[in-house]
Amino acid sequence: MRVNTLCLLSVFLLICVVNIVPNNTDASIHIIYSDNENNDGSGTSDYDMNTQPEAYSLTILSGTQVSQALTIMNAGVLDLDWTVKANHSNQYTSSVHLTDTNGVSTDHIFQTGYISQNALLNVTINGDYDDSGEYAEVYINNISIDQIGGNGISNGTDIAVNYTFTEDQISQWTESGMVTITIKNSSDVDNFVSNTHSVKLITTGNASKVSITPTQGITARSEVSSLTVTIYAENLNAGTYLDYLYINSNDPETPMLEVPIHLNVTGIPNITTNPISIDTGHVFTNVSKSVSFIIKNTGTDTLQLTNFLSSDTALTVTSYPATLLPQESGILTCTVLSSNAKSLDAHLTIVSNDPDEPMSIVSITGDILDPPVIHVNPDLFEMSLMSGEQKHLSFTIQNTGSYTLTWDLENSRNFITSKKTKVAVYANYDVVNALH
């Protein structure tokens, strides 16, 4: 038997036409199909790596750690040789707005209390920005810093620009606690499928720490390898952080696989006061005296001062910072004022959102005394002197108050006016009596 075979191969179908002609000979038909997969007939790739999970999204309390399982799976037919490492990326916040009209602006507001060193601002626009008059203007806190687009780039193409800022440059952001990035389209920007304004603020402050165990291994065919990933949120302020696990392997199609770790850190505010006690010294009745101390937030989330409780009506709070960002300090000022003489031994309780110390107490002590009261007799001298003439004056200083009066005298130049001339003389005072 003779076999004639015609095979037609298309993208979707392999068609073979077989003519069998008897000639008293046995025959067998073998169709061998091969692609870039393994040639053992299984249709499986030599290497096929994937992970479970493909990404992490975790919430963690600042100062704590969390461990997660990571599984590397080899669906190929050859051994998978891999290593894994973590990239400690920085804290980031992103904001995306879609626009559909010309002249429109979008505001992107970011909290900035967590910025401790430098910051990178990434602005990306996509839409109708191909002609010279079609651009977007970038503002930071209402101050224009740049115009992007309008340089012949095809519509629908991402136009990305990075701006870097030093700690000194962003100090005003951290003082206010936020920054507003405004992207405004020019009036010539036409309606496109969608005009996109995307802003990402990336800091180079603290970053989370990630450890992996083990960091390398070999995963046999159709087997899995189990790893432990531990994320540490040491000294991290409240906010969103992004890390990556990078798995390098001998898989030629995916030599490096990224596993992102999205980390949402919940912070804890912590209040400290300096000093914790204040001695006001002597304060006179009906005379106010201000005392101040420093409040600092040494925690990792915004500290909110919500109330103040004084144990003595003579002590009141006159100014204070309502909120303090992490590591920020502020001045709290109190006023001591009383119409009655007494010993002051007051406690000021500061109520805040510090979970460990919701009520922080500052001690304020001192003496409120009736003041000295001076009386001078006589309180006026009137006389006529000839040029060069001297005269001794006597008067009495008396203290009718309850506290010791301290005083001193200063000679002053007096001008005595006559009809024709102005004569300058020195007046010498002799104190005859000073009564307490």
Coordinates of C-alpha atoms in Angstrom, one line a residue:
M1 CA 0.0 0.0 0.0
R2 CA 1.3 3.5 -0.9
V3 CA 0.3 6.5 1.1
N4 CA 0.3 10.0 -0.5
T5 CA -0.1 12.9 2.0
L6 CA -0.8 16.5 1.4
C7 CA -0.9 18.8 4.5
L8 CA -2.1 22.4 4.5
L9 CA -1.3 24.5 7.5
S10 CA -3.1 27.6 8.4
V11 CA -3.1 29.7 11.5
F12 CA -6.2 28.1 12.8
L13 CA -6.3 24.6 11.2
L14 CA -4.0 21.8 10.0
I15 CA -5.7 19.8 7.2
C16 CA -4.1 16.6 5.9
V17 CA -5.5 14.8 2.8
V18 CA -4.4 11.2 2.7
N19 CA -4.7 8.9 -0.3
I20 CA -4.3 5.2 0.4
V21 CA -3.3 3.0 -2.6
P22 CA -3.2 -0.8 -1.9
N23 CA 0.1 -2.4 -2.8
N24 CA 0.2 -5.3 -0.4
T25 CA 2.4 -3.3 2.0
D26 CA 1.5 -2.3 5.5
A27 CA 1.7 1.4 6.3
S28 CA 1.4 3.7 9.3
I29 CA 0.7 7.4 9.4
H30 CA 2.6 9.7 11.8
I31 CA 1.7 13.4 12.1
I32 CA 4.3 15.3 14.1
Y33 CA 3.3 18.9 15.3
S34 CA 5.8 21.2 16.8
D35 CA 5.9 24.8 18.0
N36 CA 8.0 26.8 20.5
E37 CA 6.5 24.7 23.3
N38 CA 8.1 21.6 24.6
N39 CA 8.3 18.8 22.0
D40 CA 7.3 16.0 24.3
G41 CA 3.8 16.1 23.0
S42 CA 2.3 17.6 26.1
G43 CA 2.0 21.2 24.8
T44 CA 3.6 22.5 27.9
S45 CA 6.4 25.2 27.9
D46 CA 9.8 24.3 29.1
Y47 CA 9.4 27.1 31.7
D48 CA 6.2 28.6 33.0
M49 CA 6.6 30.6 36.2
N50 CA 3.8 32.4 38.1
T51 CA 3.1 33.4 41.7
Q52 CA 0.3 33.3 44.2
P53 CA -0.6 36.0 45.0
E54 CA 0.3 38.1 42.1
A55 CA 0.2 41.3 44.3
Y56 CA -0.2 42.2 47.9
S57 CA -2.6 44.8 49.4
L58 CA -2.0 45.1 53.1
T59 CA -3.0 47.4 56.0
I60 CA -0.5 47.5 58.9
L61 CA -0.1 49.5 62.1
S62 CA 3.0 51.7 62.2
G63 CA 5.7 50.1 64.2
T64 CA 4.5 46.5 63.7
Q65 CA 5.2 43.8 61.1
V66 CA 3.2 41.3 59.1
S67 CA 4.2 38.0 57.4
Q68 CA 2.6 36.8 54.2
A69 CA 3.0 33.6 52.2
L70 CA 4.3 33.6 48.7
T71 CA 4.1 30.6 46.4
I72 CA 6.2 30.2 43.2
M73 CA 4.6 27.8 40.8
N74 CA 6.4 26.0 37.9
A75 CA 3.9 24.8 35.3
G76 CA 6.7 24.0 32.8
V77 CA 8.5 20.8 32.2
L78 CA 12.0 21.9 33.2
D79 CA 13.4 22.9 36.6
L80 CA 12.9 26.5 37.4
D81 CA 15.9 28.2 39.0
W82 CA 15.0 31.5 40.8
T83 CA 16.1 34.2 43.1
V84 CA 14.0 36.9 44.8
K85 CA 14.8 40.3 46.3
A86 CA 12.8 43.3 47.5
N87 CA 13.1 46.8 46.3
H88 CA 12.3 49.3 49.0
S89 CA 10.4 51.9 47.1
N90 CA 9.2 55.2 48.7
Q91 CA 5.9 56.5 49.9
Y92 CA 3.6 57.7 47.1
T93 CA 0.2 59.2 46.5
S94 CA -1.5 59.4 43.2
S95 CA -4.4 61.3 41.8
V96 CA -6.0 60.9 38.4
H97 CA -8.8 63.0 36.9
L98 CA -10.5 62.7 33.5
T99 CA -11.5 65.8 31.7
D100 CA -13.6 66.3 28.5
T101 CA -13.6 70.1 27.9
N102 CA -11.1 72.7 26.9
G103 CA -9.9 75.2 29.5
V104 CA -10.8 72.8 32.3
S105 CA -8.5 72.5 35.4
T106 CA -8.1 69.7 37.9
D107 CA -6.9 69.9 41.5
H108 CA -4.8 67.1 43.0
I109 CA -4.5 67.5 46.8
F110 CA -1.8 65.6 48.7
Q111 CA -1.1 65.4 52.4
T112 CA 2.6 66.3 53.0
G113 CA 3.2 65.8 56.6
Y114 CA 5.1 62.6 56.0
I115 CA 7.7 64.2 53.7
S116 CA 11.0 64.1 55.6
Q117 CA 13.6 64.6 52.9
N118 CA 13.0 65.1 49.2
A119 CA 10.0 64.7 46.9
L120 CA 9.5 63.7 43.2
L121 CA 6.4 65.0 41.5
N122 CA 5.3 63.1 38.4
V123 CA 2.7 64.9 36.1
T124 CA 1.3 62.9 33.2
I125 CA -1.2 64.2 30.7
N126 CA -2.8 62.3 27.8
G127 CA -5.2 63.7 25.2
D128 CA -5.3 66.5 22.6
Y129 CA -1.9 68.1 23.2
D130 CA -0.3 67.9 19.7
D131 CA -0.4 71.5 18.5
S132 CA 1.6 74.5 19.8
G133 CA -1.4 76.1 21.5
E134 CA -2.6 72.9 23.1
Y135 CA -0.9 72.4 26.4
A136 CA -1.5 72.0 30.1
E137 CA -0.2 74.5 32.7
V138 CA 1.1 73.1 36.0
Y139 CA 0.5 75.0 39.3
I140 CA 1.7 74.3 42.8
N141 CA -0.4 76.1 45.4
N142 CA -1.7 78.4 42.7
I143 CA 1.8 79.3 41.5
S144 CA 2.6 78.3 37.8
I145 CA 5.7 76.2 37.4
D146 CA 5.6 74.8 33.9
Q147 CA 3.6 74.2 30.6
I148 CA 3.7 70.8 29.1
G149 CA 2.4 69.5 25.8
G150 CA 2.0 71.4 22.6
N151 CA 5.2 70.0 21.1
G152 CA 3.9 67.9 18.2
I153 CA 3.4 64.7 20.2
S154 CA 0.6 62.6 18.7
N155 CA -2.8 62.8 20.4
G156 CA -3.5 60.0 22.9
T157 CA 0.2 59.7 23.9
D158 CA 1.3 59.9 27.6
I159 CA 3.3 63.1 28.2
A160 CA 5.1 62.7 31.5
V161 CA 7.3 65.2 33.3
N162 CA 9.1 64.8 36.6
Y163 CA 9.9 67.6 39.0
T164 CA 12.2 67.2 42.0
F165 CA 12.1 69.3 45.2
T166 CA 14.5 69.6 48.1
E167 CA 13.6 69.6 51.8
D168 CA 13.9 73.4 51.9
Q169 CA 11.7 73.8 48.9
I170 CA 8.9 71.7 50.3
S171 CA 9.1 73.2 53.9
Q172 CA 6.1 75.3 53.2
W173 CA 4.1 72.2 52.2
T174 CA 4.8 70.5 55.5
E175 CA 3.9 73.6 57.4
S176 CA 0.4 73.6 56.0
G177 CA 0.1 69.9 55.9
M178 CA -0.9 69.7 52.2
V179 CA -0.1 70.8 48.7
T180 CA -2.4 71.3 45.8
I181 CA -1.2 70.5 42.3
T182 CA -3.5 72.1 39.6
I183 CA -3.4 71.0 36.0
K184 CA -5.2 73.4 33.6
N185 CA -5.8 72.8 29.9
S186 CA -5.3 75.7 27.5
S187 CA -8.3 77.0 25.7
D188 CA -7.1 75.3 22.5
V189 CA -7.2 71.8 23.9
D190 CA -10.0 70.1 21.9
N191 CA -12.3 67.3 23.1
F192 CA -10.6 64.0 22.7
V193 CA -11.7 60.5 23.7
S194 CA -10.6 61.5 27.1
N195 CA -8.1 64.0 28.4
T196 CA -6.3 62.6 31.4
H197 CA -4.5 64.5 34.1
S198 CA -2.5 62.2 36.4
V199 CA -0.3 63.3 39.3
K200 CA 1.9 61.2 41.5
L201 CA 3.8 62.5 44.5
I202 CA 6.7 60.2 45.5
T203 CA 8.8 60.9 48.6
T204 CA 12.3 59.9 49.5
G205 CA 11.6 59.7 53.2
N206 CA 11.2 56.6 55.2
A207 CA 10.5 53.3 53.3
S208 CA 9.2 50.0 54.6
K209 CA 11.5 47.1 55.1
V210 CA 10.8 43.7 53.4
S211 CA 12.5 40.4 54.0
I212 CA 12.1 37.1 52.2
T213 CA 12.8 33.6 53.2
P214 CA 14.3 31.8 51.3
T215 CA 15.7 34.1 48.7
Q216 CA 16.6 31.5 46.1
G217 CA 15.7 28.0 45.1
I218 CA 14.8 25.5 42.4
T219 CA 11.3 24.5 41.7
A220 CA 10.9 21.2 39.9
R221 CA 8.4 20.5 37.1
S222 CA 4.8 20.9 38.2
E223 CA 6.0 21.7 41.7
V224 CA 5.6 24.8 43.9
S225 CA 8.0 26.5 46.3
S226 CA 6.7 28.3 49.5
L227 CA 8.3 31.5 50.7
T228 CA 7.6 33.8 53.6
V229 CA 7.5 37.6 53.0
T230 CA 7.7 39.8 56.1
I231 CA 6.9 43.5 55.9
Y232 CA 8.1 45.9 58.7
A233 CA 6.5 49.2 59.2
E234 CA 9.2 50.6 61.5
N235 CA 9.0 54.4 62.0
L236 CA 6.6 54.8 59.1
N237 CA 4.1 57.6 59.2
A238 CA 0.5 57.0 58.2
G239 CA 0.2 56.8 54.4
T240 CA 0.5 54.6 51.4
Y241 CA 3.7 52.8 50.5
L242 CA 4.7 50.7 47.5
D243 CA 7.3 48.0 47.4
Y244 CA 8.2 45.4 44.9
L245 CA 9.4 41.8 45.0
Y246 CA 11.6 40.9 42.0
I247 CA 11.8 37.3 41.1
N248 CA 14.6 36.5 38.6
S249 CA 14.6 33.1 37.0
N250 CA 15.8 31.0 34.0
D251 CA 12.4 31.3 32.4
P252 CA 13.3 32.9 29.0
E253 CA 9.9 34.4 28.5
T254 CA 9.6 36.0 31.9
P255 CA 13.2 36.4 33.2
M256 CA 12.0 38.8 35.9
L257 CA 8.6 38.8 37.5
E258 CA 7.4 41.7 39.6
V259 CA 5.1 41.3 42.7
P260 CA 3.9 44.7 43.9
I261 CA 3.2 45.2 47.6
H262 CA 0.7 48.0 48.3
L263 CA 1.0 48.9 52.0
N264 CA -1.4 51.1 53.8
V265 CA 0.1 52.2 57.1
T266 CA -2.1 53.3 60.0
G267 CA -0.2 55.7 62.2
I268 CA -0.4 56.5 65.9
P269 CA -0.1 60.1 67.2
N270 CA 1.9 60.6 70.4
I271 CA 1.9 63.8 72.4
T272 CA 4.8 65.1 74.4
T273 CA 5.1 68.4 76.4
N274 CA 8.1 70.4 77.3
P275 CA 8.4 71.3 80.1
I276 CA 5.8 69.2 82.0
S277 CA 5.6 71.8 84.8
I278 CA 6.0 75.5 84.9
D279 CA 6.6 77.9 87.8
T280 CA 5.1 81.3 87.0
G281 CA 6.8 83.1 89.9
H282 CA 5.0 86.1 91.3
V283 CA 1.9 87.3 89.4
F284 CA 0.0 90.4 90.6
T285 CA -3.7 90.5 90.9
N286 CA -5.6 91.9 88.0
V287 CA -2.4 91.7 85.9
S288 CA -2.2 89.0 83.3
K289 CA 0.9 86.9 82.7
S290 CA 1.5 84.5 79.8
V291 CA 3.3 81.2 80.1
S292 CA 4.1 78.9 77.2
F293 CA 5.3 75.4 76.6
I294 CA 6.1 73.2 73.6
I295 CA 3.8 70.4 72.4
K296 CA 5.3 67.9 70.0
N297 CA 3.9 65.0 68.1
T298 CA 6.5 62.3 68.2
G299 CA 4.1 59.7 66.7
T300 CA 3.3 58.6 63.1
D301 CA -0.1 60.2 62.5
T302 CA -1.6 63.6 62.8
L303 CA -2.1 64.7 66.5
Q304 CA -5.4 66.6 67.1
L305 CA -5.8 68.7 70.2
T306 CA -9.5 68.7 71.0
N307 CA -10.0 70.2 74.4
F308 CA -8.3 71.8 77.4
L309 CA -9.4 71.4 81.0
S310 CA -8.1 73.8 83.8
S311 CA -8.3 73.0 87.5
D312 CA -8.2 76.7 88.3
T313 CA -10.2 79.5 86.7
A314 CA -7.2 81.8 87.0
L315 CA -5.6 79.7 84.2
T316 CA -6.9 79.8 80.7
V317 CA -5.5 78.6 77.3
T318 CA -5.2 81.5 74.9
S319 CA -3.5 80.0 71.8
Y320 CA -2.6 76.5 70.7
P321 CA -2.0 74.4 67.5
A322 CA -5.2 72.5 66.7
T323 CA -3.3 69.8 64.8
L324 CA 0.3 68.7 64.6
L325 CA 1.7 66.5 61.9
P326 CA 4.2 63.7 62.7
Q327 CA 7.4 65.2 64.3
E328 CA 5.9 68.7 64.2
S329 CA 6.0 71.0 67.2
G330 CA 3.8 73.9 68.3
I331 CA 3.5 76.4 71.1
L332 CA 0.6 76.4 73.6
T333 CA 0.2 79.6 75.5
C334 CA -1.8 80.1 78.8
T335 CA -2.7 83.2 80.6
V336 CA -2.7 83.6 84.4
L337 CA -5.2 86.2 85.6
S338 CA -7.0 86.6 88.9
S339 CA -8.5 89.4 91.0
N340 CA -7.8 87.5 94.2
A341 CA -4.4 86.9 95.8
K342 CA -3.7 83.2 96.3
S343 CA -1.3 80.4 95.8
L344 CA -1.6 78.9 92.3
D345 CA -1.4 75.1 92.0
A346 CA -3.2 74.4 88.7
H347 CA -3.2 71.4 86.3
L348 CA -3.9 71.9 82.7
T349 CA -5.3 68.7 81.0
I350 CA -4.8 68.5 77.2
V351 CA -7.3 66.3 75.5
S352 CA -6.0 64.8 72.2
N353 CA -6.4 61.7 69.9
D354 CA -3.2 60.1 71.4
P355 CA -4.6 56.6 72.1
D356 CA -2.0 55.9 74.8
E357 CA -2.3 59.2 76.5
P358 CA -5.7 60.8 75.6
M359 CA -5.2 63.3 78.6
S360 CA -1.8 64.8 79.0
I361 CA -1.3 67.0 82.2
V362 CA 0.9 70.0 82.7
S363 CA 1.4 71.4 86.2
I364 CA 1.5 75.3 86.6
T365 CA 2.3 76.8 89.9
G366 CA 3.1 80.2 91.3
D367 CA 1.9 83.0 93.7
I368 CA -0.8 85.5 92.8
L369 CA -0.2 88.6 95.0
D370 CA -1.7 92.0 95.5
P371 CA 0.8 94.5 93.9
P372 CA 2.7 97.3 95.5
V373 CA 1.0 100.7 95.3
I374 CA 3.2 103.8 95.1
H375 CA 2.3 107.2 96.4
V376 CA 4.5 110.3 96.0
N377 CA 3.9 113.4 98.1
P378 CA 4.0 116.0 96.7
D379 CA 3.6 114.9 93.1
L380 CA 4.4 118.3 91.7
F381 CA 6.9 121.1 92.4
E382 CA 6.4 124.6 91.1
M383 CA 9.2 127.2 91.6
S384 CA 11.0 130.1 90.0
L385 CA 14.8 130.0 89.8
M386 CA 17.3 132.4 88.5
S387 CA 20.0 131.2 86.2
G388 CA 22.6 129.3 88.1
E389 CA 20.5 129.1 91.3
Q390 CA 20.0 125.7 93.1
K391 CA 17.2 124.6 95.4
H392 CA 16.8 121.3 97.4
L393 CA 13.4 119.5 97.1
S394 CA 12.0 117.0 99.5
F395 CA 9.2 114.5 98.9
T396 CA 7.9 111.2 100.3
I397 CA 7.5 107.8 98.5
Q398 CA 5.0 105.6 100.2
N399 CA 3.9 102.0 99.4
T400 CA 0.3 101.3 100.3
G401 CA 0.2 97.9 98.7
S402 CA 0.8 94.4 100.0
Y403 CA 4.0 93.6 98.1
T404 CA 7.4 95.2 98.4
L405 CA 7.9 98.3 96.2
T406 CA 11.2 98.6 94.4
W407 CA 12.1 102.0 92.8
D408 CA 14.9 104.1 91.6
L409 CA 15.2 107.8 90.7
E410 CA 16.7 109.3 87.5
N411 CA 17.7 112.9 87.1
S412 CA 15.9 114.4 84.0
R413 CA 16.6 117.6 82.1
N414 CA 13.9 120.1 82.6
F415 CA 13.2 123.2 80.5
I416 CA 11.7 126.1 82.3
T417 CA 10.1 128.6 79.9
S418 CA 10.2 132.4 80.5
K419 CA 8.9 135.1 78.3
K420 CA 12.2 136.0 76.6
T421 CA 14.5 133.0 76.9
K422 CA 14.6 129.3 77.6
V423 CA 17.0 128.3 80.3
A424 CA 18.2 124.6 80.8
V425 CA 18.9 123.6 84.4
Y426 CA 19.5 120.3 86.2
A427 CA 17.2 119.5 89.1
N428 CA 18.7 117.5 92.0
Y429 CA 16.3 115.5 94.1
D430 CA 17.0 114.5 97.7
V431 CA 14.8 111.7 99.1
V432 CA 13.9 112.6 102.7
N433 CA 11.7 109.6 103.4
A434 CA 10.5 106.4 101.8
L435 CA 7.8 104.6 103.6
H436 CA 6.7 101.0 102.9

